[in-house]
Amino acid sequence: MSAAKCNECYSSLNLATCLHCSIPLCDNAGHLNEHIQANPSHRQYYSHKISRLVKCCKSTCKVTDIKDLLTCHYCFDKAFDKFYDMYTATWKGTGLSIISGSICCEDHFAWHRMNCMNANVEESAYIISKSSQKHKRVQLSDFIF
């Protein structure tokens, strides 16, 4: 999957692959969000940035539906500040590990909230906003994809 390019614009940045149809899509131009909105039954995505299925960080948890996952933006920002190299525009492995560890289902995000006082409580913590407008080109997460 390392030579993947967006099916819409051929970009190789910020990629996710839909596991339902095996189509790589970029997040930075909004193609990923458009695909999710147009294909609501496609619920599992592989992130090329974190090199794994986008799923709840709890290893025993089976939640992989991208619409049911939340993120802690505070932990993302902390990882960025400590583990992203602005000169080379690359992540250190620990930063990517923190990012994948900050993606949770609702049940495990409740646990994360108890341990991280800065975790978002509003619906803005969802990867896919519950109030997002359909067919609008929106970048979902520069941290995950």
Tab-separated table of N, CA and C in Angstrom:
chain	number	residue	atom	x	y	z
A	1	MET	N	0.808	-1.202	0.000
A	1	MET	CA	0.000	0.000	0.000
A	1	MET	C	0.851	1.265	0.000
A	2	SER	N	2.160	1.145	0.048
A	2	SER	CA	3.025	2.315	0.157
A	2	SER	C	3.040	3.154	-1.114
A	3	ALA	N	2.753	2.562	-2.269
A	3	ALA	CA	2.749	3.312	-3.524
A	3	ALA	C	1.343	3.788	-3.880
A	4	ALA	N	0.443	3.792	-2.928
A	4	ALA	CA	-0.948	4.167	-3.186
A	4	ALA	C	-1.070	5.649	-3.515
A	5	LYS	N	-2.051	5.947	-4.335
A	5	LYS	CA	-2.381	7.332	-4.695
A	5	LYS	C	-3.893	7.483	-4.664
A	6	CYS	N	-4.344	8.688	-4.368
A	6	CYS	CA	-5.772	8.973	-4.310
A	6	CYS	C	-6.433	8.622	-5.640
A	7	ASN	N	-7.548	7.949	-5.571
A	7	ASN	CA	-8.298	7.546	-6.757
A	7	ASN	C	-8.879	8.748	-7.507
A	8	GLU	N	-9.028	9.879	-6.829
A	8	GLU	CA	-9.629	11.072	-7.432
A	8	GLU	C	-8.597	12.035	-8.015
A	9	CYS	N	-7.534	12.318	-7.243
A	9	CYS	CA	-6.589	13.361	-7.671
A	9	CYS	C	-5.144	12.865	-7.786
A	10	TYR	N	-4.908	11.599	-7.474
A	10	TYR	CA	-3.588	10.964	-7.576
A	10	TYR	C	-2.558	11.496	-6.583
A	11	SER	N	-3.008	12.164	-5.541
A	11	SER	CA	-2.106	12.610	-4.481
A	11	SER	C	-1.674	11.392	-3.659
A	12	SER	N	-0.463	11.450	-3.136
A	12	SER	CA	0.009	10.360	-2.279
A	12	SER	C	0.066	10.793	-0.811
A	13	LEU	N	-0.506	11.950	-0.502
A	13	LEU	CA	-0.497	12.483	0.858
A	13	LEU	C	-1.841	12.275	1.542
A	14	ASN	N	-1.807	12.091	2.855
A	14	ASN	CA	-3.006	11.997	3.684
A	14	ASN	C	-3.977	10.934	3.181
A	15	LEU	N	-3.479	9.733	2.955
A	15	LEU	CA	-4.289	8.681	2.347
A	15	LEU	C	-4.959	7.749	3.343
A	16	ALA	N	-6.144	7.307	2.943
A	16	ALA	CA	-6.862	6.229	3.608
A	16	ALA	C	-7.373	5.315	2.510
A	17	THR	N	-7.438	4.039	2.791
A	17	THR	CA	-8.000	3.095	1.833
A	17	THR	C	-9.281	2.531	2.416
A	18	CYS	N	-10.352	2.627	1.641
A	18	CYS	CA	-11.626	2.044	2.032
A	18	CYS	C	-11.478	0.528	1.925
A	19	LEU	N	-11.709	-0.185	3.006
A	19	LEU	CA	-11.534	-1.632	2.989
A	19	LEU	C	-12.702	-2.343	2.316
A	20	HIS	N	-13.812	-1.655	2.130
A	20	HIS	CA	-14.968	-2.249	1.447
A	20	HIS	C	-14.721	-2.358	-0.052
A	21	CYS	N	-14.142	-1.311	-0.635
A	21	CYS	CA	-13.955	-1.296	-2.095
A	21	CYS	C	-12.488	-1.173	-2.509
A	22	SER	N	-11.579	-1.138	-1.551
A	22	SER	CA	-10.124	-1.076	-1.796
A	22	SER	C	-9.688	0.149	-2.589
A	23	ILE	N	-10.388	1.248	-2.432
A	23	ILE	CA	-10.048	2.489	-3.131
A	23	ILE	C	-9.292	3.411	-2.179
A	24	PRO	N	-8.080	3.852	-2.566
A	24	PRO	CA	-7.362	4.843	-1.757
A	24	PRO	C	-7.895	6.249	-2.047
A	25	LEU	N	-8.068	7.022	-0.989
A	25	LEU	CA	-8.592	8.385	-1.110
A	25	LEU	C	-7.800	9.309	-0.207
A	26	CYS	N	-7.601	10.551	-0.656
A	26	CYS	CA	-6.868	11.505	0.182
A	26	CYS	C	-7.847	12.271	1.059
A	27	ASP	N	-7.371	12.621	2.232
A	27	ASP	CA	-8.189	13.380	3.168
A	27	ASP	C	-8.015	14.877	2.970
A	28	ASN	N	-6.828	15.314	2.535
A	28	ASN	CA	-6.566	16.761	2.467
A	28	ASN	C	-7.440	17.480	1.442
A	29	ALA	N	-7.905	16.809	0.389
A	29	ALA	CA	-8.779	17.451	-0.604
A	29	ALA	C	-10.253	17.133	-0.351
A	30	GLY	N	-10.547	16.398	0.704
A	30	GLY	CA	-11.933	16.080	1.034
A	30	GLY	C	-12.489	14.858	0.328
A	31	HIS	N	-11.659	14.160	-0.430
A	31	HIS	CA	-12.157	12.998	-1.173
A	31	HIS	C	-12.575	11.855	-0.244
A	32	LEU	N	-11.888	11.695	0.876
A	32	LEU	CA	-12.251	10.659	1.838
A	32	LEU	C	-13.638	10.934	2.416
A	33	ASN	N	-13.883	12.156	2.862
A	33	ASN	CA	-15.188	12.500	3.424
A	33	ASN	C	-16.291	12.343	2.380
A	34	GLU	N	-16.030	12.748	1.149
A	34	GLU	CA	-17.027	12.583	0.084
A	34	GLU	C	-17.372	11.109	-0.103
A	35	HIS	N	-16.362	10.250	-0.066
A	35	HIS	CA	-16.582	8.811	-0.236
A	35	HIS	C	-17.419	8.252	0.917
A	36	ILE	N	-17.105	8.672	2.132
A	36	ILE	CA	-17.844	8.207	3.309
A	36	ILE	C	-19.304	8.647	3.219
A	37	GLN	N	-19.549	9.895	2.810
A	37	GLN	CA	-20.920	10.400	2.691
A	37	GLN	C	-21.687	9.694	1.573
A	38	ALA	N	-21.005	9.432	0.455
A	38	ALA	CA	-21.663	8.801	-0.697
A	38	ALA	C	-21.863	7.297	-0.502
A	39	ASN	N	-21.084	6.692	0.378
A	39	ASN	CA	-21.140	5.240	0.593
A	39	ASN	C	-21.257	4.936	2.086
A	40	PRO	N	-22.422	5.178	2.682
A	40	PRO	CA	-22.555	5.020	4.133
A	40	PRO	C	-22.326	3.593	4.644
A	41	SER	N	-22.417	2.606	3.772
A	41	SER	CA	-22.170	1.230	4.224
A	41	SER	C	-20.674	0.906	4.280
A	42	HIS	N	-19.835	1.769	3.723
A	42	HIS	CA	-18.378	1.584	3.785
A	42	HIS	C	-17.901	2.188	5.103
A	43	ARG	N	-17.536	1.348	6.050
A	43	ARG	CA	-17.297	1.825	7.407
A	43	ARG	C	-15.890	1.593	7.937
A	44	GLN	N	-15.072	0.851	7.209
A	44	GLN	CA	-13.725	0.549	7.691
A	44	GLN	C	-12.685	1.151	6.755
A	45	TYR	N	-11.687	1.808	7.365
A	45	TYR	CA	-10.653	2.493	6.584
A	45	TYR	C	-9.274	2.214	7.169
A	46	TYR	N	-8.331	2.028	6.273
A	46	TYR	CA	-6.931	1.843	6.640
A	46	TYR	C	-6.231	3.183	6.470
A	47	SER	N	-5.526	3.633	7.498
A	47	SER	CA	-4.772	4.882	7.438
A	47	SER	C	-3.339	4.584	7.019
A	48	HIS	N	-2.895	5.219	5.953
A	48	HIS	CA	-1.518	5.030	5.496
A	48	HIS	C	-0.536	5.757	6.414
A	49	LYS	N	-0.981	6.795	7.101
A	49	LYS	CA	-0.086	7.546	7.996
A	49	LYS	C	0.263	6.725	9.237
A	50	ILE	N	-0.749	6.154	9.876
A	50	ILE	CA	-0.478	5.380	11.089
A	50	ILE	C	-0.298	3.886	10.783
A	51	SER	N	-0.401	3.533	9.520
A	51	SER	CA	-0.168	2.158	9.039
A	51	SER	C	-1.011	1.115	9.763
A	52	ARG	N	-2.285	1.403	9.885
A	52	ARG	CA	-3.184	0.449	10.529
A	52	ARG	C	-4.636	0.781	10.236
A	53	LEU	N	-5.492	-0.170	10.551
A	53	LEU	CA	-6.928	0.030	10.471
A	53	LEU	C	-7.315	1.105	11.478
A	54	VAL	N	-8.169	2.027	11.084
A	54	VAL	CA	-8.659	3.042	12.017
A	54	VAL	C	-9.709	2.348	12.882
A	55	LYS	N	-9.368	2.152	14.156
A	55	LYS	CA	-10.235	1.422	15.074
A	55	LYS	C	-10.015	1.930	16.485
A	56	CYS	N	-10.845	1.448	17.390
A	56	CYS	CA	-10.673	1.788	18.800
A	56	CYS	C	-9.311	1.297	19.273
A	57	CYS	N	-8.659	2.111	20.090
A	57	CYS	CA	-7.305	1.788	20.554
A	57	CYS	C	-7.261	0.606	21.520
A	58	LYS	N	-8.369	0.297	22.143
A	58	LYS	CA	-8.404	-0.843	23.071
A	58	LYS	C	-8.291	-2.122	22.252
A	59	SER	N	-7.257	-2.898	22.484
A	59	SER	CA	-6.952	-4.056	21.630
A	59	SER	C	-8.076	-5.083	21.571
A	60	THR	N	-8.833	-5.225	22.641
A	60	THR	CA	-9.920	-6.205	22.654
A	60	THR	C	-11.225	-5.657	22.090
A	61	CYS	N	-11.263	-4.368	21.803
A	61	CYS	CA	-12.487	-3.738	21.297
A	61	CYS	C	-12.620	-3.993	19.801
A	62	LYS	N	-13.815	-4.308	19.369
A	62	LYS	CA	-14.075	-4.650	17.963
A	62	LYS	C	-14.621	-3.472	17.149
A	63	VAL	N	-14.730	-2.271	17.731
A	63	VAL	CA	-15.315	-1.130	17.019
A	63	VAL	C	-14.347	-0.627	15.951
A	64	THR	N	-14.788	-0.738	14.688
A	64	THR	CA	-13.991	-0.277	13.548
A	64	THR	C	-14.787	0.664	12.652
A	65	ASP	N	-16.044	0.922	12.991
A	65	ASP	CA	-16.890	1.813	12.195
A	65	ASP	C	-16.409	3.247	12.397
A	66	ILE	N	-15.937	3.866	11.324
A	66	ILE	CA	-15.346	5.205	11.428
A	66	ILE	C	-16.333	6.233	11.987
A	67	LYS	N	-17.627	5.998	11.804
A	67	LYS	CA	-18.635	6.936	12.309
A	67	LYS	C	-18.847	6.807	13.815
A	68	ASP	N	-18.346	5.731	14.413
A	68	ASP	CA	-18.507	5.507	15.847
A	68	ASP	C	-17.237	5.793	16.643
A	69	LEU	N	-16.230	6.370	15.985
A	69	LEU	CA	-14.948	6.603	16.651
A	69	LEU	C	-14.743	8.071	16.996
A	70	LEU	N	-14.134	8.300	18.143
A	70	LEU	CA	-13.838	9.643	18.626
A	70	LEU	C	-12.331	9.793	18.788
A	71	THR	N	-11.878	11.041	18.829
A	71	THR	CA	-10.458	11.320	19.016
A	71	THR	C	-10.269	12.387	20.084
A	72	CYS	N	-9.130	12.332	20.722
A	72	CYS	CA	-8.782	13.338	21.716
A	72	CYS	C	-7.854	14.357	21.053
A	73	HIS	N	-8.390	15.518	20.750
A	73	HIS	CA	-7.602	16.544	20.066
A	73	HIS	C	-6.481	17.083	20.951
A	74	TYR	N	-6.686	17.058	22.253
A	74	TYR	CA	-5.638	17.495	23.169
A	74	TYR	C	-4.423	16.563	23.067
A	75	CYS	N	-4.668	15.254	23.057
A	75	CYS	CA	-3.562	14.286	22.934
A	75	CYS	C	-2.906	14.382	21.561
A	76	PHE	N	-3.707	14.643	20.515
A	76	PHE	CA	-3.143	14.845	19.177
A	76	PHE	C	-2.192	16.036	19.185
A	77	ASP	N	-2.629	17.143	19.778
A	77	ASP	CA	-1.791	18.348	19.827
A	77	ASP	C	-0.514	18.102	20.623
A	78	LYS	N	-0.646	17.370	21.727
A	78	LYS	CA	0.518	17.037	22.544
A	78	LYS	C	1.521	16.198	21.746
A	79	ALA	N	1.018	15.225	21.002
A	79	ALA	CA	1.883	14.375	20.169
A	79	ALA	C	2.567	15.211	19.094
A	80	PHE	N	1.822	16.128	18.489
A	80	PHE	CA	2.382	16.989	17.446
A	80	PHE	C	3.518	17.841	18.007
A	81	ASP	N	3.265	18.470	19.145
A	81	ASP	CA	4.275	19.343	19.749
A	81	ASP	C	5.563	18.598	20.098
A	82	LYS	N	5.446	17.357	20.539
A	82	LYS	CA	6.620	16.614	20.999
A	82	LYS	C	7.275	15.739	19.934
A	83	PHE	N	6.494	15.234	18.973
A	83	PHE	CA	7.021	14.189	18.097
A	83	PHE	C	6.932	14.477	16.602
A	84	TYR	N	6.578	15.694	16.221
A	84	TYR	CA	6.549	16.038	14.798
A	84	TYR	C	7.718	16.961	14.508
A	85	ASP	N	8.512	16.612	13.510
A	85	ASP	CA	9.674	17.409	13.131
A	85	ASP	C	9.273	18.366	12.016
A	86	MET	N	9.209	19.643	12.327
A	86	MET	CA	8.782	20.657	11.354
A	86	MET	C	9.784	20.813	10.212
A	87	TYR	N	11.047	20.534	10.456
A	87	TYR	CA	12.069	20.697	9.413
A	87	TYR	C	11.982	19.613	8.346
A	88	THR	N	11.726	18.386	8.783
A	88	THR	CA	11.655	17.281	7.825
A	88	THR	C	10.220	16.886	7.493
A	89	ALA	N	9.262	17.488	8.187
A	89	ALA	CA	7.835	17.181	8.008
A	89	ALA	C	7.571	15.688	8.194
A	90	THR	N	8.166	15.130	9.245
A	90	THR	CA	7.976	13.709	9.533
A	90	THR	C	7.626	13.499	11.004
A	91	TRP	N	6.960	12.388	11.253
A	91	TRP	CA	6.600	11.987	12.609
A	91	TRP	C	7.620	11.006	13.147
A	92	LYS	N	7.896	11.091	14.437
A	92	LYS	CA	8.645	10.042	15.122
A	92	LYS	C	7.629	8.953	15.461
A	93	GLY	N	8.083	7.719	15.537
A	93	GLY	CA	7.187	6.588	15.786
A	93	GLY	C	6.323	6.735	17.021
A	94	THR	N	6.875	7.315	18.072
A	94	THR	CA	6.121	7.496	19.308
A	94	THR	C	4.909	8.389	19.089
A	95	GLY	N	5.057	9.419	18.272
A	95	GLY	CA	3.940	10.317	17.983
A	95	GLY	C	2.804	9.601	17.285
A	96	LEU	N	3.138	8.757	16.317
A	96	LEU	CA	2.107	7.996	15.608
A	96	LEU	C	1.431	7.001	16.541
A	97	SER	N	2.190	6.466	17.474
A	97	SER	CA	1.626	5.549	18.464
A	97	SER	C	0.633	6.278	19.372
A	98	ILE	N	0.961	7.505	19.767
A	98	ILE	CA	0.046	8.305	20.591
A	98	ILE	C	-1.228	8.604	19.811
A	99	ILE	N	-1.087	8.908	18.528
A	99	ILE	CA	-2.256	9.207	17.699
A	99	ILE	C	-3.174	7.993	17.622
A	100	SER	N	-2.627	6.832	17.290
A	100	SER	CA	-3.487	5.650	17.195
A	100	SER	C	-4.061	5.285	18.562
A	101	GLY	N	-3.365	5.612	19.637
A	101	GLY	CA	-3.863	5.364	20.985
A	101	GLY	C	-4.874	6.382	21.467
A	102	SER	N	-5.119	7.421	20.683
A	102	SER	CA	-6.084	8.464	21.051
A	102	SER	C	-7.376	8.351	20.248
A	103	ILE	N	-7.554	7.235	19.566
A	103	ILE	CA	-8.783	6.966	18.807
A	103	ILE	C	-9.570	5.927	19.598
A	104	CYS	N	-10.806	6.258	19.964
A	104	CYS	CA	-11.588	5.367	20.824
A	104	CYS	C	-13.050	5.294	20.383
A	105	CYS	N	-13.698	4.193	20.770
A	105	CYS	CA	-15.148	4.101	20.627
A	105	CYS	C	-15.757	4.921	21.774
A	106	GLU	N	-17.074	5.062	21.787
A	106	GLU	CA	-17.724	5.876	22.826
A	106	GLU	C	-17.426	5.357	24.232
A	107	ASP	N	-17.514	4.042	24.419
A	107	ASP	CA	-17.285	3.478	25.756
A	107	ASP	C	-15.869	3.739	26.250
A	108	HIS	N	-14.889	3.522	25.401
A	108	HIS	CA	-13.501	3.710	25.821
A	108	HIS	C	-13.099	5.186	25.833
A	109	PHE	N	-13.801	6.018	25.078
A	109	PHE	CA	-13.529	7.450	25.143
A	109	PHE	C	-13.999	8.008	26.484
A	110	ALA	N	-15.066	7.437	27.029
A	110	ALA	CA	-15.528	7.854	28.359
A	110	ALA	C	-14.420	7.590	29.382
A	111	TRP	N	-13.740	6.444	29.251
A	111	TRP	CA	-12.614	6.139	30.130
A	111	TRP	C	-11.480	7.134	29.889
A	112	HIS	N	-11.209	7.461	28.624
A	112	HIS	CA	-10.148	8.414	28.286
A	112	HIS	C	-10.448	9.778	28.915
A	113	ARG	N	-11.717	10.196	28.872
A	113	ARG	CA	-12.112	11.481	29.473
A	113	ARG	C	-11.788	11.535	30.958
A	114	MET	N	-11.960	10.414	31.639
A	114	MET	CA	-11.676	10.385	33.077
A	114	MET	C	-10.184	10.553	33.352
A	115	ASN	N	-9.346	10.140	32.411
A	115	ASN	CA	-7.898	10.195	32.588
A	115	ASN	C	-7.231	11.383	31.904
A	116	CYS	N	-7.958	12.051	31.029
A	116	CYS	CA	-7.427	13.212	30.313
A	116	CYS	C	-8.437	14.339	30.462
A	117	MET	N	-8.162	15.251	31.360
A	117	MET	CA	-9.138	16.302	31.664
A	117	MET	C	-9.414	17.227	30.494
A	118	ASN	N	-8.551	17.210	29.499
A	118	ASN	CA	-8.730	18.099	28.358
A	118	ASN	C	-9.400	17.421	27.168
A	119	ALA	N	-9.837	16.173	27.328
A	119	ALA	CA	-10.498	15.458	26.227
A	119	ALA	C	-11.801	16.164	25.873
A	120	ASN	N	-12.066	16.246	24.586
A	120	ASN	CA	-13.288	16.909	24.120
A	120	ASN	C	-14.510	16.164	24.620
A	121	VAL	N	-15.499	16.922	25.064
A	121	VAL	CA	-16.735	16.305	25.512
A	121	VAL	C	-17.836	16.516	24.489
A	122	GLU	N	-17.688	17.501	23.663
A	122	GLU	CA	-18.713	17.775	22.667
A	122	GLU	C	-18.602	16.784	21.523
A	123	GLU	N	-19.548	16.869	20.604
A	123	GLU	CA	-19.554	15.969	19.460
A	123	GLU	C	-18.413	16.246	18.499
A	124	SER	N	-17.634	17.295	18.729
A	124	SER	CA	-16.494	17.584	17.854
A	124	SER	C	-15.396	16.535	18.006
A	125	ALA	N	-15.515	15.668	18.997
A	125	ALA	CA	-14.527	14.618	19.186
A	125	ALA	C	-14.699	13.479	18.180
A	126	TYR	N	-15.864	13.370	17.557
A	126	TYR	CA	-16.079	12.317	16.558
A	126	TYR	C	-15.222	12.581	15.327
A	127	ILE	N	-14.667	11.509	14.748
A	127	ILE	CA	-13.905	11.656	13.504
A	127	ILE	C	-14.829	12.186	12.423
A	128	ILE	N	-16.016	11.598	12.317
A	128	ILE	CA	-17.032	12.057	11.372
A	128	ILE	C	-18.055	12.833	12.180
A	129	SER	N	-18.094	14.126	12.006
A	129	SER	CA	-19.013	14.970	12.758
A	129	SER	C	-20.452	14.552	12.482
A	130	LYS	N	-21.236	14.431	13.542
A	130	LYS	CA	-22.644	14.039	13.399
A	130	LYS	C	-23.452	15.113	12.678
A	131	SER	N	-22.963	16.341	12.687
A	131	SER	CA	-23.701	17.438	12.049
A	131	SER	C	-23.051	17.907	10.754
A	132	SER	N	-22.128	17.103	10.209
A	132	SER	CA	-21.436	17.544	8.993
A	132	SER	C	-22.391	17.584	7.810
A	133	GLN	N	-22.168	18.554	6.950
A	133	GLN	CA	-22.997	18.694	5.763
A	133	GLN	C	-22.552	17.679	4.732
A	134	LYS	N	-23.526	17.032	4.123
A	134	LYS	CA	-23.206	16.033	3.108
A	134	LYS	C	-22.630	16.693	1.870
A	135	HIS	N	-21.749	15.959	1.217
A	135	HIS	CA	-21.128	16.343	-0.047
A	135	HIS	C	-20.285	17.612	0.058
A	136	LYS	N	-19.886	17.981	1.257
A	136	LYS	CA	-19.013	19.133	1.437
A	136	LYS	C	-17.582	18.622	1.564
A	137	ARG	N	-16.654	19.278	0.874
A	137	ARG	CA	-15.249	18.858	0.933
A	137	ARG	C	-14.643	19.297	2.252
A	138	VAL	N	-14.510	18.348	3.147
A	138	VAL	CA	-14.013	18.604	4.485
A	138	VAL	C	-12.864	17.646	4.765
A	139	GLN	N	-11.801	18.180	5.351
A	139	GLN	CA	-10.707	17.317	5.792
A	139	GLN	C	-11.096	16.760	7.154
A	140	LEU	N	-10.981	15.458	7.322
A	140	LEU	CA	-11.403	14.823	8.565
A	140	LEU	C	-10.348	14.930	9.657
A	141	SER	N	-9.116	14.526	9.370
A	141	SER	CA	-8.065	14.592	10.386
A	141	SER	C	-6.682	14.519	9.760
A	142	ASP	N	-5.947	15.592	9.906
A	142	ASP	CA	-4.565	15.622	9.419
A	142	ASP	C	-3.674	14.718	10.271
A	143	PHE	N	-4.135	14.385	11.459
A	143	PHE	CA	-3.349	13.524	12.339
A	143	PHE	C	-3.494	12.052	11.970
A	144	ILE	N	-4.696	11.620	11.632
A	144	ILE	CA	-4.949	10.201	11.359
A	144	ILE	C	-4.581	9.828	9.929
A	145	PHE	N	-4.898	10.710	8.976
A	145	PHE	CA	-4.700	10.359	7.562
A	145	PHE	C	-3.598	11.200	6.934
